[in-house]
């Protein structure tokens, strides 16, 4: 499985996307903090976090007895640059050309 495949697999699940949103809002959360935001077992949340870690979307750091989870947005940006940006480039260029044309006519 490629890195892109792991990221797409991780992003395919709404619970995992919600976990990423939580970490985007406030990084450095514990499993207990993340679990309190979802209606699933601690084990279920831990399994989702493992998939996110394997995709490189979440990194962890130990702080004393706690394991803190942090968002790593780099893989999402790489997916954007590889798969989304190239498909929107033509539309953006067309909008810029339209803006220039309209401004020249004014």
mmCIF file of C-alpha atoms in Angstrom:
data_model
loop_
_atom_site.group_PDB
_atom_site.id
_atom_site.type_symbol
_atom_site.label_atom_id
_atom_site.label_comp_id
_atom_site.label_asym_id
_atom_site.label_seq_id
_atom_site.Cartn_x
_atom_site.Cartn_y
_atom_site.Cartn_z
ATOM 1 C CA UNK A 1 0.000 0.000 0.000
ATOM 2 C CA UNK A 2 1.394 3.419 -0.953
ATOM 3 C CA UNK A 3 1.469 6.486 1.272
ATOM 4 C CA UNK A 4 -1.351 8.044 -0.761
ATOM 5 C CA UNK A 5 -3.434 4.895 -0.301
ATOM 6 C CA UNK A 6 -2.945 5.053 3.474
ATOM 7 C CA UNK A 7 -3.996 8.712 3.566
ATOM 8 C CA UNK A 8 -7.084 8.111 1.410
ATOM 9 C CA UNK A 9 -8.030 5.094 3.556
ATOM 10 C CA UNK A 10 -7.628 7.145 6.729
ATOM 11 C CA UNK A 11 -9.682 10.040 5.355
ATOM 12 C CA UNK A 12 -12.447 7.735 4.109
ATOM 13 C CA UNK A 13 -13.930 7.281 7.593
ATOM 14 C CA UNK A 14 -16.037 10.090 9.129
ATOM 15 C CA UNK A 15 -14.888 9.267 12.670
ATOM 16 C CA UNK A 16 -11.257 9.643 11.660
ATOM 17 C CA UNK A 17 -11.996 12.931 9.885
ATOM 18 C CA UNK A 18 -13.715 14.105 13.077
ATOM 19 C CA UNK A 19 -10.619 13.168 15.108
ATOM 20 C CA UNK A 20 -8.480 15.215 12.711
ATOM 21 C CA UNK A 21 -10.874 18.147 13.107
ATOM 22 C CA UNK A 22 -10.544 17.888 16.890
ATOM 23 C CA UNK A 23 -6.753 17.914 16.645
ATOM 24 C CA UNK A 24 -6.886 20.825 14.207
ATOM 25 C CA UNK A 25 -8.943 22.782 16.760
ATOM 26 C CA UNK A 26 -6.524 21.926 19.572
ATOM 27 C CA UNK A 27 -3.405 19.828 19.187
ATOM 28 C CA UNK A 28 -1.826 17.685 21.872
ATOM 29 C CA UNK A 29 -4.869 15.778 23.099
ATOM 30 C CA UNK A 30 -4.830 12.526 25.014
ATOM 31 C CA UNK A 31 -6.796 9.430 24.067
ATOM 32 C CA UNK A 32 -9.156 10.154 26.975
ATOM 33 C CA UNK A 33 -9.848 13.682 25.679
ATOM 34 C CA UNK A 34 -10.498 12.429 22.165
ATOM 35 C CA UNK A 35 -12.636 9.549 23.397
ATOM 36 C CA UNK A 36 -14.891 11.934 25.309
ATOM 37 C CA UNK A 37 -15.841 13.628 22.013
ATOM 38 C CA UNK A 38 -16.960 10.426 20.259
ATOM 39 C CA UNK A 39 -19.683 7.923 20.990
ATOM 40 C CA UNK A 40 -17.482 4.849 20.795
ATOM 41 C CA UNK A 41 -15.299 2.801 23.068
ATOM 42 C CA UNK A 42 -11.761 3.746 24.012
ATOM 43 C CA UNK A 43 -10.580 0.739 22.018
ATOM 44 C CA UNK A 44 -12.470 1.981 18.936
ATOM 45 C CA UNK A 45 -10.918 5.450 19.169
ATOM 46 C CA UNK A 46 -7.477 3.896 19.653
ATOM 47 C CA UNK A 47 -7.954 1.799 16.496
ATOM 48 C CA UNK A 48 -8.898 4.904 14.504
ATOM 49 C CA UNK A 49 -5.877 6.780 15.857
ATOM 50 C CA UNK A 50 -3.637 3.872 14.831
ATOM 51 C CA UNK A 51 -4.892 4.121 11.225
ATOM 52 C CA UNK A 52 -4.275 7.888 11.300
ATOM 53 C CA UNK A 53 -0.762 7.338 12.680
ATOM 54 C CA UNK A 54 0.027 4.736 10.017
ATOM 55 C CA UNK A 55 -1.029 7.268 7.374
ATOM 56 C CA UNK A 56 1.232 9.889 8.967
ATOM 57 C CA UNK A 57 -1.724 12.169 9.732
ATOM 58 C CA UNK A 58 -1.248 11.934 13.494
ATOM 59 C CA UNK A 59 2.012 11.904 15.418
ATOM 60 C CA UNK A 60 2.357 11.174 19.101
ATOM 61 C CA UNK A 61 4.648 12.281 21.874
ATOM 62 C CA UNK A 62 4.920 11.052 25.434
ATOM 63 C CA UNK A 63 4.632 13.615 28.179
ATOM 64 C CA UNK A 64 5.105 11.854 31.481
ATOM 65 C CA UNK A 65 2.454 9.172 31.681
ATOM 66 C CA UNK A 66 0.358 10.699 28.896
ATOM 67 C CA UNK A 67 0.548 10.049 25.182
ATOM 68 C CA UNK A 68 -0.333 13.233 23.302
ATOM 69 C CA UNK A 69 -1.690 13.210 19.754
ATOM 70 C CA UNK A 70 -0.854 15.929 17.224
ATOM 71 C CA UNK A 71 -2.138 16.633 13.724
ATOM 72 C CA UNK A 72 0.369 16.356 10.891
ATOM 73 C CA UNK A 73 -1.215 18.140 7.915
ATOM 74 C CA UNK A 74 1.696 17.509 5.534
ATOM 75 C CA UNK A 75 0.199 14.317 3.984
ATOM 76 C CA UNK A 76 -3.092 16.141 3.373
ATOM 77 C CA UNK A 77 -1.217 18.945 1.618
ATOM 78 C CA UNK A 78 0.656 16.412 -0.498
ATOM 79 C CA UNK A 79 -2.662 14.826 -1.523
ATOM 80 C CA UNK A 80 -3.978 18.297 -2.356
ATOM 81 C CA UNK A 81 -0.951 19.163 -4.456
ATOM 82 C CA UNK A 82 -0.953 15.802 -6.258
ATOM 83 C CA UNK A 83 -4.653 15.134 -6.771
ATOM 84 C CA UNK A 84 -6.684 18.320 -6.347
ATOM 85 C CA UNK A 85 -4.544 21.263 -7.352
ATOM 86 C CA UNK A 86 -3.845 20.022 -10.872
ATOM 87 C CA UNK A 87 -7.565 19.562 -11.568
ATOM 88 C CA UNK A 88 -8.483 23.076 -10.456
ATOM 89 C CA UNK A 89 -5.604 24.893 -12.172
ATOM 90 C CA UNK A 90 -7.505 25.293 -15.467
ATOM 91 C CA UNK A 91 -10.584 26.775 -13.766
ATOM 92 C CA UNK A 92 -8.516 29.209 -11.727
ATOM 93 C CA UNK A 93 -6.570 30.304 -14.793
ATOM 94 C CA UNK A 94 -9.850 30.860 -16.642
ATOM 95 C CA UNK A 95 -11.176 33.000 -13.759
ATOM 96 C CA UNK A 96 -7.995 35.089 -13.675
ATOM 97 C CA UNK A 97 -8.202 35.608 -17.451
ATOM 98 C CA UNK A 98 -11.877 36.623 -17.131
ATOM 99 C CA UNK A 99 -11.016 39.095 -14.360
ATOM 100 C CA UNK A 100 -8.254 40.651 -16.494
ATOM 101 C CA UNK A 101 -10.575 40.908 -19.495
ATOM 102 C CA UNK A 102 -13.323 42.564 -17.468
ATOM 103 C CA UNK A 103 -10.880 44.995 -15.877
ATOM 104 C CA UNK A 104 -9.451 45.924 -19.294
ATOM 105 C CA UNK A 105 -12.944 46.605 -20.625
ATOM 106 C CA UNK A 106 -13.743 48.935 -17.712
#
